[in-house]
């Protein structure tokens, strides 16, 4: 039984500081949505509001159509996996997993059976009688996952569940989390500051900043078609150049960069181009060349990336970051031209 | 691996130990003396003075009072102290910092001032019975120990564990008893013992609050000394020491003394 999670115009304050501003978000049944952003962007606050650990100063939170806003946390029936595992230190692994079932007055025998079956699913059946202190970080997080899943909650929430694990384990765990979430077809809300993690695990990702959702889309859309400069920067479009259309020639547009430099841009490659816009380019989408059409630049620091050289470039539109081929290194101080490769660029409303 | 130790350091350390342990040895010795006055080294050996404690009804009665008072006072103090320590930790971001200082006031203020002000308020102004004001006095006296020691346990407690329990369907109050309390159990026991000993051995606060018919063992000890200077006083002192040591030994055996120093 999958349900939807709906937040509409939810606001939150800490004292007089506003941490969430009229946030609206809808997670479809069986969908995994990530809240992605730097610390302080409001992602954890959002999760805590849904959990009931905080009360919103405005707006409503609905789960499967039922209004949760005034419901106490212990009555919400949401499985949560915490960053620091939050296992009960005084209980065994099995008792940890069975805790939620005990609250639901499940008979001891059935409780034990279900807890052990869940531990089996996360591969920890032989650790049932241990205490959490005797487990590794990865094992602890699997117990936490089992504990949240065993109550068969309509909604699962993850609060940076992998940030205390090492890199290899993080990848394994996120695959495991995704597999279990999909197998149970549970609606899930996942909080992280790690872009790779969010993109790899989610159906959709909400990129957050200063208490607002900047864009909510599938990872593929976020990565190739960011909706605004903030999201563009976030997903790696490090170069944002303000431009104006000088002349329209059918599908092709001749545009002028803010500090000078003219470019022919194809609307076939970039989509419709408004009169004033921002051209966003990843470093690998901006190539250094001796001559040709592009933005004039003076090369600064050169760094070696393995597959290419990367240059800090001074231009009249500010500092831009561009890549150059390994076969032809340029020296700092050289005057060059930066040419965008359009498949690595996108056009933003200016 | 012979490390050279300066002879002066040896002498200094020996002196420290002598002054720490010496008086206690003298008391034990004096309690065993066969004379009718306090003396050291003991002349002859007898356990008569220990049995004498129990023959003097004032000692019997005050001993009962003292133990009852220590037990009830400490329990009362924990009843207040555990929730207070919990609240101070749980809401430390929003609570003003001076609030935690309030709970240690009884040890910051000179005990004699504390005792006197309690006499003025509890006994004189409110007109409470002697035992009731003694109970309140002792509960307040040991409150700082309760709050502090329980706080130390709570500092190591991760409150997201509590949130996890709530999210799994356990109401907040139940969570406190089934999840929080078991994890601060060691601190609560340590606090109980420290507070119990403090209450049992207290003079300054009790001095002001005892009255006709009701007294505590340390106060009775003082009263007795004013009239008789016999080894019974030493025997009572040894008894109080023995109780303290016995309690400590129980803690050491069950929890380890590190709980007291943490």
Coordinates of C-alpha atoms in Angstrom, one line a residue:
Chain A
X1 CA 0.0 0.0 0.0
X2 CA 1.8 3.1 -1.2
X3 CA 0.7 6.6 -0.4
X4 CA 1.7 10.1 -1.4
X5 CA 3.3 12.7 0.8
X6 CA 2.2 16.3 0.3
X7 CA 3.6 19.4 1.8
X8 CA 1.8 22.5 1.0
X9 CA 3.1 26.0 1.9
X10 CA 5.0 24.7 4.9
X11 CA 6.9 27.4 6.8
X12 CA 9.2 26.9 9.8
X13 CA 11.0 29.2 12.2
X14 CA 13.7 28.8 14.8
X15 CA 12.9 31.6 17.1
X16 CA 12.8 34.6 14.8
X17 CA 14.9 33.0 12.0
X18 CA 12.9 31.7 9.1
X19 CA 14.3 28.4 8.0
X20 CA 11.6 27.2 5.6
X21 CA 9.6 29.5 3.4
X22 CA 6.2 28.3 2.1
X23 CA 7.7 25.0 0.9
X24 CA 5.5 22.8 -1.2
X25 CA 6.5 19.3 -2.2
X26 CA 4.7 16.3 -3.4
X27 CA 6.2 12.8 -3.3
X28 CA 4.3 10.3 -5.4
X29 CA 3.4 6.8 -4.1
X30 CA 6.4 4.5 -4.2
X31 CA 8.7 7.3 -5.3
X32 CA 12.0 8.2 -3.7
X33 CA 12.6 12.0 -3.6
X34 CA 15.8 13.4 -2.3
X35 CA 16.3 16.8 -0.7
X36 CA 19.7 18.0 -1.7
X37 CA 21.6 21.0 -0.5
X38 CA 24.3 22.5 1.7
X39 CA 23.9 22.5 5.4
X40 CA 21.5 25.1 6.6
X41 CA 19.4 24.9 3.4
X42 CA 16.4 23.5 5.3
X43 CA 16.5 19.9 4.1
X44 CA 16.8 18.4 7.6
X45 CA 14.2 20.8 9.0
X46 CA 11.8 19.6 6.3
X47 CA 12.4 16.0 7.4
X48 CA 12.0 16.8 11.0
X49 CA 8.7 18.6 10.3
X50 CA 7.4 15.5 8.5
X51 CA 8.6 13.3 11.3
X52 CA 6.8 15.5 13.8
X53 CA 9.9 16.5 15.8
X54 CA 9.2 20.1 14.9
X55 CA 5.9 21.9 14.3
X56 CA 5.5 24.1 11.2
X57 CA 4.6 27.8 11.7
X58 CA 2.3 27.4 8.7
X59 CA 1.1 25.1 6.0
X60 CA -0.1 21.5 6.0
X61 CA 1.6 18.1 5.8
X62 CA -0.5 15.2 4.4
X63 CA 0.4 11.5 4.1
X64 CA -2.0 9.5 1.9
X65 CA -4.5 12.3 2.2
X66 CA -4.5 12.3 6.0
X67 CA -3.5 15.5 7.7
X68 CA -0.4 14.9 9.8
X69 CA 0.3 18.5 10.8
X70 CA -1.1 18.3 14.3
X71 CA -0.5 14.6 14.9
X72 CA 2.1 13.7 17.6
X73 CA 5.3 12.2 16.3
X74 CA 4.7 8.8 17.8
X75 CA 1.4 8.4 16.0
X76 CA 2.7 9.2 12.5
X77 CA 3.9 5.7 11.6
X78 CA 7.0 6.8 9.6
X79 CA 10.2 4.8 9.5
X80 CA 13.3 6.9 9.9
X81 CA 16.9 6.1 9.4
X82 CA 19.2 8.5 11.2
X83 CA 22.7 9.8 10.3
X84 CA 24.3 8.4 13.5
X85 CA 22.2 5.2 13.4
X86 CA 20.4 6.0 16.7
X87 CA 20.2 2.4 17.7
X88 CA 19.1 1.6 21.3
X89 CA 22.4 0.9 23.1
X90 CA 20.8 -1.1 25.9
X91 CA 19.0 -3.5 23.6
X92 CA 20.2 -6.4 21.4
X93 CA 20.1 -6.1 17.6
X94 CA 16.9 -8.3 17.5
X95 CA 15.3 -6.2 20.3
X96 CA 16.2 -3.0 18.3
X97 CA 14.5 -4.3 15.2
X98 CA 11.5 -5.6 17.2
X99 CA 11.0 -2.3 19.1
X100 CA 8.5 -0.8 16.7
X101 CA 6.5 -4.1 16.6
X102 CA 6.4 -4.1 20.4
X103 CA 4.8 -0.6 20.3
X104 CA 2.3 -2.0 17.9
X105 CA 1.5 -4.8 20.4
X106 CA 2.6 -7.6 18.2
X107 CA 2.8 -11.0 20.1
X108 CA 6.4 -11.8 21.3
X109 CA 6.7 -14.9 19.1
X110 CA 5.5 -13.1 15.9
X111 CA 7.7 -10.1 16.9
X112 CA 10.7 -12.3 17.0
X113 CA 9.9 -14.1 13.8
X114 CA 9.4 -10.8 11.9
X115 CA 12.5 -9.2 13.4
X116 CA 14.7 -12.2 12.4
X117 CA 13.2 -12.3 8.9
X118 CA 14.0 -8.6 8.5
X119 CA 17.5 -9.1 9.8
X120 CA 17.9 -12.0 7.3
X121 CA 17.0 -9.6 4.5
X122 CA 19.7 -7.2 5.5
X123 CA 22.2 -10.0 6.0
X124 CA 22.6 -9.7 9.8
X125 CA 20.7 -12.7 11.1
X126 CA 23.7 -14.1 12.9
X127 CA 24.1 -10.8 14.9
X128 CA 20.6 -10.9 16.4
X129 CA 21.9 -11.4 20.0
X130 CA 24.7 -8.8 19.9
X131 CA 24.5 -5.3 21.2
X132 CA 24.9 -2.4 18.8
X133 CA 28.3 -1.5 20.3
X134 CA 29.7 -4.7 18.9
X135 CA 28.8 -3.8 15.3
X136 CA 30.6 -1.9 12.6
X137 CA 29.2 1.3 11.1
X138 CA 27.8 -0.4 8.0
X139 CA 26.2 -3.1 10.1
X140 CA 24.7 -0.6 12.5
X141 CA 23.1 1.3 9.6
X142 CA 21.7 -2.0 8.3
X143 CA 20.1 -2.7 11.7
X144 CA 18.7 0.8 11.6
X145 CA 17.3 0.2 8.1
X146 CA 15.8 -3.2 9.3
X147 CA 14.3 -1.4 12.3
X148 CA 12.6 1.2 10.1
X149 CA 11.4 -1.3 7.5
X150 CA 10.0 -3.9 9.8
X151 CA 7.0 -1.8 10.9
X152 CA 6.1 -1.6 7.2
X153 CA 5.6 2.2 7.3
X154 CA 3.8 4.0 4.5
X155 CA 6.7 6.5 4.4
X156 CA 10.4 6.0 4.9
X157 CA 12.7 8.9 5.7
X158 CA 16.5 9.0 5.6
X159 CA 18.5 11.7 7.2
X160 CA 22.0 11.6 5.7
X161 CA 22.1 7.9 6.4
X162 CA 25.5 7.2 4.7
X163 CA 27.6 10.2 5.7
X164 CA 29.3 8.3 8.6
X165 CA 30.4 5.4 6.3
X166 CA 33.5 5.1 4.2
X167 CA 33.3 5.6 0.4
X168 CA 33.1 2.0 -0.7
X169 CA 30.4 1.1 1.9
X170 CA 28.4 4.2 0.9
X171 CA 27.9 3.0 -2.6
X172 CA 27.0 -0.6 -1.5
X173 CA 24.5 0.8 1.1
X174 CA 22.8 3.1 -1.2
X175 CA 22.2 0.3 -3.6
X176 CA 20.8 -1.8 -0.8
X177 CA 18.6 1.1 0.4
X178 CA 17.2 1.6 -3.1
X179 CA 16.6 -2.1 -3.6
X180 CA 14.7 -2.5 -0.4
X181 CA 12.7 0.7 -1.0
X182 CA 11.7 -0.4 -4.5
X183 CA 11.0 -4.0 -3.4
X184 CA 8.5 -2.7 -0.7
X185 CA 7.3 0.0 -3.1
X186 CA 7.5 2.4 -0.1
X187 CA 7.3 6.2 -0.6
X188 CA 10.6 7.7 0.6
X189 CA 12.1 11.0 1.5
X190 CA 15.9 11.1 1.5
X191 CA 18.0 13.9 2.8
X192 CA 21.6 14.3 1.7
X193 CA 24.3 16.9 0.9
X194 CA 26.0 14.5 -1.5
X195 CA 25.0 15.1 -5.1
X196 CA 26.2 11.8 -6.5
X197 CA 24.3 9.9 -3.8
X198 CA 21.1 11.9 -4.4
X199 CA 21.3 11.5 -8.2
X200 CA 22.1 7.8 -8.1
X201 CA 19.3 6.8 -5.7
X202 CA 16.4 9.1 -6.5
X203 CA 13.5 9.2 -8.8
X204 CA 13.5 12.9 -8.4
X205 CA 15.7 15.4 -6.6
X206 CA 14.8 18.7 -4.9
X207 CA 17.7 21.0 -4.9
X208 CA 17.3 23.3 -1.9
X209 CA 18.7 26.7 -0.9
X210 CA 17.9 29.1 1.9
X211 CA 14.6 27.3 2.8
X212 CA 13.3 27.0 -0.7
X213 CA 13.2 24.3 -3.4
X214 CA 15.2 25.7 -6.3
X215 CA 14.2 22.9 -8.7
X216 CA 12.5 19.5 -8.3
X217 CA 13.2 17.2 -11.2
X218 CA 14.5 13.9 -12.3
X219 CA 18.3 13.7 -11.9
X220 CA 18.8 13.6 -15.7
X221 CA 16.8 16.8 -16.2
X222 CA 18.7 18.6 -13.3
X223 CA 22.0 17.6 -14.8
X224 CA 21.4 18.7 -18.3
X225 CA 18.7 21.4 -18.1
X226 CA 19.0 23.3 -14.8
X227 CA 16.2 25.9 -14.4
X228 CA 18.2 28.7 -12.8
X229 CA 21.7 29.9 -12.1
X230 CA 21.8 28.4 -8.6
X231 CA 20.9 24.9 -9.8
X232 CA 23.3 25.3 -12.8
X233 CA 26.2 26.1 -10.5
X234 CA 25.2 23.3 -8.2
X235 CA 25.3 20.6 -10.9
X236 CA 28.6 21.8 -12.3
X237 CA 27.9 24.6 -14.8
X238 CA 30.7 26.7 -13.3
X239 CA 30.7 29.3 -16.0
X240 CA 27.7 31.6 -16.2
X241 CA 28.0 34.3 -18.9
X242 CA 25.4 36.9 -19.4
X243 CA 24.6 37.4 -23.0
X244 CA 22.3 39.4 -25.4
X245 CA 21.0 38.4 -28.8
X246 CA 22.4 40.7 -31.4
X247 CA 20.9 39.2 -34.5
X248 CA 18.5 36.3 -35.3
X249 CA 19.2 34.3 -38.4
X250 CA 16.6 31.6 -38.4
X251 CA 17.6 28.7 -36.2
X252 CA 20.9 30.4 -35.5
X253 CA 21.4 33.3 -33.2
X254 CA 24.3 35.7 -33.0
X255 CA 24.8 36.6 -29.4
X256 CA 27.1 39.0 -27.6
X257 CA 28.7 38.3 -24.3
X258 CA 28.5 40.9 -21.5
X259 CA 32.2 41.9 -21.7
X260 CA 32.6 41.4 -25.4
X261 CA 33.0 38.4 -27.7
X262 CA 30.5 37.1 -30.2
X263 CA 29.1 33.6 -30.6
X264 CA 26.9 31.9 -33.1
X265 CA 24.4 29.7 -31.1
X266 CA 22.1 27.1 -32.5
X267 CA 18.6 27.0 -31.1
X268 CA 18.5 23.4 -32.4
X269 CA 21.1 22.5 -29.9
X270 CA 20.2 24.8 -27.0
X271 CA 16.4 25.2 -27.4
X272 CA 14.7 28.6 -27.8
X273 CA 17.0 31.5 -26.8
X274 CA 15.4 34.7 -25.3
X275 CA 16.8 38.1 -26.1
X276 CA 18.7 38.3 -22.8
X277 CA 20.0 35.1 -21.3
X278 CA 22.7 33.4 -19.3
X279 CA 24.9 30.9 -21.1
X280 CA 25.9 28.2 -18.7
X281 CA 28.9 25.9 -19.5
X282 CA 30.7 23.2 -17.6
X283 CA 34.5 23.5 -17.7
X284 CA 34.6 20.7 -20.2
X285 CA 32.1 22.6 -22.3
X286 CA 34.5 25.5 -22.8
X287 CA 37.5 24.8 -24.9
X288 CA 40.7 26.8 -25.0
X289 CA 41.9 27.6 -28.6
X290 CA 44.5 30.0 -30.1
X291 CA 42.0 31.5 -32.5
X292 CA 38.4 31.2 -33.7
X293 CA 35.0 32.5 -32.6
X294 CA 34.6 32.9 -28.8
X295 CA 35.3 34.9 -25.7
X296 CA 38.7 36.5 -25.4
X297 CA 40.6 35.4 -22.3
X298 CA 44.0 35.5 -20.7
X299 CA 45.1 32.2 -19.1
X300 CA 45.9 32.0 -15.4
X301 CA 46.6 29.0 -13.3
X302 CA 46.8 25.6 -15.1
X303 CA 45.9 22.4 -13.3
X304 CA 46.2 18.8 -14.5
X305 CA 43.1 16.7 -14.3
X306 CA 44.3 13.5 -15.9
X307 CA 42.0 13.6 -18.9
X308 CA 42.6 17.2 -19.7
X309 CA 44.2 20.4 -18.5
X310 CA 42.0 23.0 -16.7
X311 CA 42.7 26.7 -16.9
X312 CA 41.5 29.6 -14.8
X313 CA 40.8 32.3 -17.4
X314 CA 40.5 36.0 -17.0
X315 CA 37.8 37.5 -19.3
X316 CA 35.9 40.7 -19.3
X317 CA 32.9 38.6 -18.2
X318 CA 34.8 37.6 -15.0
X319 CA 36.8 34.5 -14.3
X320 CA 35.8 31.4 -16.3
X321 CA 37.1 27.9 -16.0
X322 CA 37.9 26.0 -19.3
X323 CA 39.5 22.8 -20.3
X324 CA 42.2 22.3 -22.9
X325 CA 43.6 19.2 -24.6
X326 CA 46.6 17.3 -23.1
X327 CA 48.2 17.2 -26.5
X328 CA 48.5 21.0 -26.6
X329 CA 49.3 22.6 -23.3
X330 CA 49.0 26.4 -23.0
X331 CA 51.1 28.6 -20.8
X332 CA 49.8 31.0 -18.2
X333 CA 49.6 34.5 -19.6
X334 CA 48.8 33.5 -23.1
X335 CA 45.9 35.2 -24.8
X336 CA 43.3 32.7 -26.1
X337 CA 39.7 32.3 -27.2
X338 CA 37.2 30.2 -25.2
X339 CA 34.7 28.3 -27.5
X340 CA 31.7 26.7 -26.0
X341 CA 30.7 23.2 -27.2
X342 CA 27.0 23.5 -27.2
X343 CA 26.1 20.0 -26.1
X344 CA 27.8 20.8 -22.8
X345 CA 26.0 24.2 -22.4
X346 CA 22.6 25.3 -21.6
X347 CA 20.6 28.5 -21.8
X348 CA 19.1 30.1 -18.6
X349 CA 16.5 32.8 -18.3
X350 CA 18.5 36.0 -17.6
Chain B
X1 CA 64.3 0.7 34.1
X2 CA 65.2 2.5 37.3
X3 CA 63.8 6.0 37.4
X4 CA 65.6 8.2 39.8
X5 CA 63.1 9.9 42.2
X6 CA 64.3 12.8 44.2
X7 CA 64.3 12.1 48.0
X8 CA 62.4 15.3 48.6
X9 CA 59.6 14.1 46.4
X10 CA 59.4 10.9 48.3
X11 CA 59.3 12.8 51.6
X12 CA 56.6 15.1 50.3
X13 CA 54.5 12.2 49.0
X14 CA 54.9 10.4 52.3
X15 CA 53.8 13.5 54.2
X16 CA 50.7 13.8 52.1
X17 CA 49.8 10.2 52.7
X18 CA 50.5 10.6 56.4
X19 CA 48.1 13.5 56.8
X20 CA 45.5 11.8 54.6
X21 CA 45.5 8.5 56.3
X22 CA 47.0 9.3 59.7
X23 CA 43.9 10.8 61.4
X24 CA 41.8 7.9 60.2
X25 CA 44.2 5.4 61.7
X26 CA 44.2 7.3 65.0
X27 CA 40.4 7.3 65.1
X28 CA 40.3 3.6 64.5
X29 CA 43.0 3.1 67.2
X30 CA 41.2 5.3 69.7
X31 CA 37.9 3.5 69.1
X32 CA 39.5 0.3 70.2
X33 CA 41.1 1.6 73.4
X34 CA 40.3 0.0 76.7
X35 CA 40.3 3.4 78.5
X36 CA 37.3 5.6 79.3
X37 CA 38.8 8.6 77.6
X38 CA 40.0 9.2 74.1
X39 CA 43.7 8.2 73.7
X40 CA 46.1 7.1 71.1
X41 CA 47.9 4.7 70.9
X42 CA 45.1 2.5 72.3
X43 CA 45.8 1.0 75.7
X44 CA 44.4 -2.5 75.7
X45 CA 41.9 -3.6 73.0
X46 CA 38.1 -3.8 73.3
X47 CA 35.1 -3.6 71.1
X48 CA 33.1 -2.3 74.0
X49 CA 32.7 1.2 72.6
X50 CA 31.1 -0.1 69.4
X51 CA 28.5 -2.0 71.4
X52 CA 28.1 1.1 73.6
X53 CA 26.8 3.0 70.5
X54 CA 23.8 0.8 70.4
X55 CA 23.2 0.9 74.1
X56 CA 22.8 4.7 74.1
X57 CA 19.3 5.3 72.9
X58 CA 20.1 8.7 71.4
X59 CA 22.6 7.1 69.0
X60 CA 20.2 4.3 68.1
X61 CA 17.4 6.8 67.3
X62 CA 19.6 9.3 65.4
X63 CA 21.2 6.5 63.4
X64 CA 17.7 5.5 62.2
X65 CA 16.8 9.1 61.5
X66 CA 20.1 9.6 59.6
X67 CA 19.7 6.5 57.4
X68 CA 16.0 7.2 56.8
X69 CA 16.8 10.9 56.0
X70 CA 19.6 10.0 53.6
X71 CA 17.4 7.5 51.8
X72 CA 14.3 9.6 51.5
X73 CA 16.2 12.9 50.9
X74 CA 18.3 11.3 48.1
X75 CA 15.3 9.7 46.5
X76 CA 13.4 13.0 46.6
X77 CA 16.4 14.7 45.1
X78 CA 16.8 12.2 42.3
X79 CA 13.1 12.6 41.6
X80 CA 13.7 16.3 41.0
X81 CA 17.3 16.0 39.7
X82 CA 16.8 13.4 36.9
X83 CA 14.0 15.3 35.1
X84 CA 15.9 18.6 35.7
X85 CA 19.1 17.2 34.2
X86 CA 17.1 15.8 31.3
X87 CA 15.4 19.0 30.6
X88 CA 18.6 21.0 30.8
X89 CA 20.3 18.8 28.2
X90 CA 17.3 18.2 25.9
X91 CA 16.6 22.0 25.6
X92 CA 20.1 23.3 26.2
X93 CA 19.9 25.4 23.0
X94 CA 16.8 27.2 24.1
X95 CA 17.3 27.4 27.8
X96 CA 19.3 30.3 29.4
X97 CA 22.7 29.2 30.7
X98 CA 22.2 30.5 34.2
X99 CA 19.4 28.0 34.7
X100 CA 21.9 25.1 35.1
X101 CA 23.8 27.2 37.7
X102 CA 20.7 27.4 39.8
X103 CA 20.8 23.7 40.4
X104 CA 24.3 23.8 41.8
X105 CA 23.6 26.7 44.1
X106 CA 23.5 24.6 47.3
X107 CA 27.2 23.7 46.9
X108 CA 28.2 27.2 45.8
X109 CA 26.7 28.9 48.8
X110 CA 28.5 28.2 52.1
X111 CA 26.6 25.3 53.6
X112 CA 26.2 27.1 56.9
X113 CA 24.5 30.0 55.2
X114 CA 22.3 27.5 53.3
X115 CA 21.4 25.8 56.6
X116 CA 20.6 29.0 58.3
X117 CA 18.4 30.3 55.5
X118 CA 16.6 27.0 55.4
X119 CA 15.9 27.3 59.2
X120 CA 14.5 30.8 58.7
X121 CA 12.3 29.7 55.8
X122 CA 11.3 26.1 56.4
X123 CA 11.2 25.9 60.1
X124 CA 10.6 29.4 61.3
X125 CA 8.5 31.0 58.6
X126 CA 6.6 28.0 57.1
X127 CA 6.5 26.2 60.5
X128 CA 7.2 22.8 59.0
X129 CA 7.7 19.8 61.3
X130 CA 11.4 19.1 62.1
X131 CA 11.6 15.9 60.0
X132 CA 10.0 17.6 57.0
X133 CA 12.4 20.5 57.0
X134 CA 15.3 18.2 57.5
X135 CA 14.1 16.2 54.5
X136 CA 13.7 19.2 52.4
X137 CA 17.1 20.5 53.5
X138 CA 18.9 17.3 52.7
X139 CA 17.1 16.9 49.3
X140 CA 18.3 20.4 48.4
X141 CA 21.8 19.8 49.7
X142 CA 22.4 16.8 47.5
X143 CA 20.5 18.1 44.5
X144 CA 23.7 19.5 42.9
X145 CA 25.3 16.0 43.0
X146 CA 22.2 14.4 41.5
X147 CA 22.0 17.0 38.6
X148 CA 25.7 17.0 37.9
X149 CA 26.3 13.2 37.9
X150 CA 23.1 12.5 35.9
X151 CA 24.1 15.3 33.5
X152 CA 27.4 13.6 32.9
X153 CA 25.5 10.5 31.8
X154 CA 23.2 12.5 29.6
X155 CA 26.1 14.2 27.9
X156 CA 27.0 10.9 26.4
X157 CA 23.4 10.1 25.4
X158 CA 22.4 10.7 21.8
X159 CA 19.0 12.2 21.8
X160 CA 18.3 11.0 18.3
X161 CA 18.0 7.6 20.0
X162 CA 15.0 9.0 21.8
X163 CA 13.6 10.4 18.5
X164 CA 14.0 7.0 16.9
X165 CA 11.9 5.4 19.7
X166 CA 9.2 8.0 19.2
X167 CA 9.2 7.6 15.4
X168 CA 8.7 3.8 16.0
X169 CA 5.5 4.6 18.0
X170 CA 6.6 5.0 21.6
X171 CA 5.0 8.0 23.3
X172 CA 7.4 10.5 24.8
X173 CA 6.8 9.7 28.5
X174 CA 7.1 6.0 27.9
X175 CA 10.2 6.6 25.8
X176 CA 11.8 8.4 28.8
X177 CA 11.3 5.3 31.0
X178 CA 12.1 2.6 28.4
X179 CA 14.9 4.3 26.4
X180 CA 16.4 7.3 28.2
X181 CA 16.4 6.0 31.8
X182 CA 18.1 2.6 31.0
X183 CA 20.9 4.5 29.3
X184 CA 21.6 6.8 32.2
X185 CA 21.1 4.1 34.8
X186 CA 24.7 4.1 35.8
X187 CA 24.8 7.8 36.3
X188 CA 21.6 7.7 38.4
X189 CA 23.0 5.0 40.7
X190 CA 26.3 6.8 41.1
X191 CA 24.3 10.0 41.9
X192 CA 22.3 8.1 44.5
X193 CA 25.4 6.9 46.3
X194 CA 27.2 10.1 46.2
X195 CA 24.1 11.9 47.5
X196 CA 23.4 9.3 50.1
X197 CA 26.9 9.6 51.6
X198 CA 26.8 13.4 51.5
X199 CA 23.5 13.4 53.3
X200 CA 24.5 10.8 55.9
X201 CA 27.7 12.8 56.8
X202 CA 26.2 16.3 56.8
X203 CA 26.6 18.5 59.8
X204 CA 26.2 22.2 58.7
X205 CA 22.7 22.0 57.3
X206 CA 21.4 19.5 59.9
X207 CA 22.7 21.7 62.7
X208 CA 20.2 24.4 61.9
X209 CA 17.3 22.1 61.2
X210 CA 17.4 19.5 64.0
X211 CA 15.3 20.2 67.0
X212 CA 13.8 18.8 70.1
X213 CA 13.4 15.0 69.8
X214 CA 14.8 14.7 66.3
X215 CA 18.5 14.7 65.5
X216 CA 20.9 13.1 63.1
X217 CA 23.9 10.9 63.9
X218 CA 26.6 13.5 63.2
X219 CA 24.8 16.1 65.3
X220 CA 24.3 13.6 68.1
X221 CA 28.1 12.9 67.8
X222 CA 28.7 16.6 68.5
X223 CA 26.3 16.7 71.4
X224 CA 27.8 13.6 72.9
X225 CA 31.3 15.0 72.7
X226 CA 30.3 18.1 74.6
X227 CA 29.4 15.9 77.6
X228 CA 31.5 12.8 77.4
X229 CA 35.0 12.5 75.9
X230 CA 35.0 8.7 75.7
X231 CA 35.9 6.5 72.8
X232 CA 32.2 6.1 71.7
X233 CA 32.7 9.2 69.5
X234 CA 35.6 7.5 67.8
X235 CA 33.6 4.3 67.4
X236 CA 30.7 6.2 65.8
X237 CA 33.2 7.9 63.5
X238 CA 34.6 4.5 62.5
X239 CA 31.1 3.3 61.9
X240 CA 30.3 6.2 59.6
X241 CA 33.6 5.6 57.7
X242 CA 32.8 1.9 57.4
X243 CA 29.4 2.6 55.9
X244 CA 30.9 5.0 53.4
X245 CA 33.6 2.5 52.5
X246 CA 31.1 -0.3 52.3
X247 CA 28.9 1.7 49.9
X248 CA 31.9 2.6 47.8
X249 CA 32.9 -1.0 47.7
X250 CA 29.5 -2.0 46.4
X251 CA 29.7 0.6 43.7
X252 CA 33.2 -0.4 42.7
X253 CA 32.1 -4.0 42.5
X254 CA 28.9 -3.4 40.5
X255 CA 29.7 -0.3 38.3
X256 CA 33.4 0.6 38.8
X257 CA 34.4 3.9 40.5
X258 CA 35.0 5.5 37.2
X259 CA 31.3 6.5 37.2
X260 CA 32.0 8.8 40.1
X261 CA 34.9 10.6 38.6
X262 CA 33.6 10.8 35.0

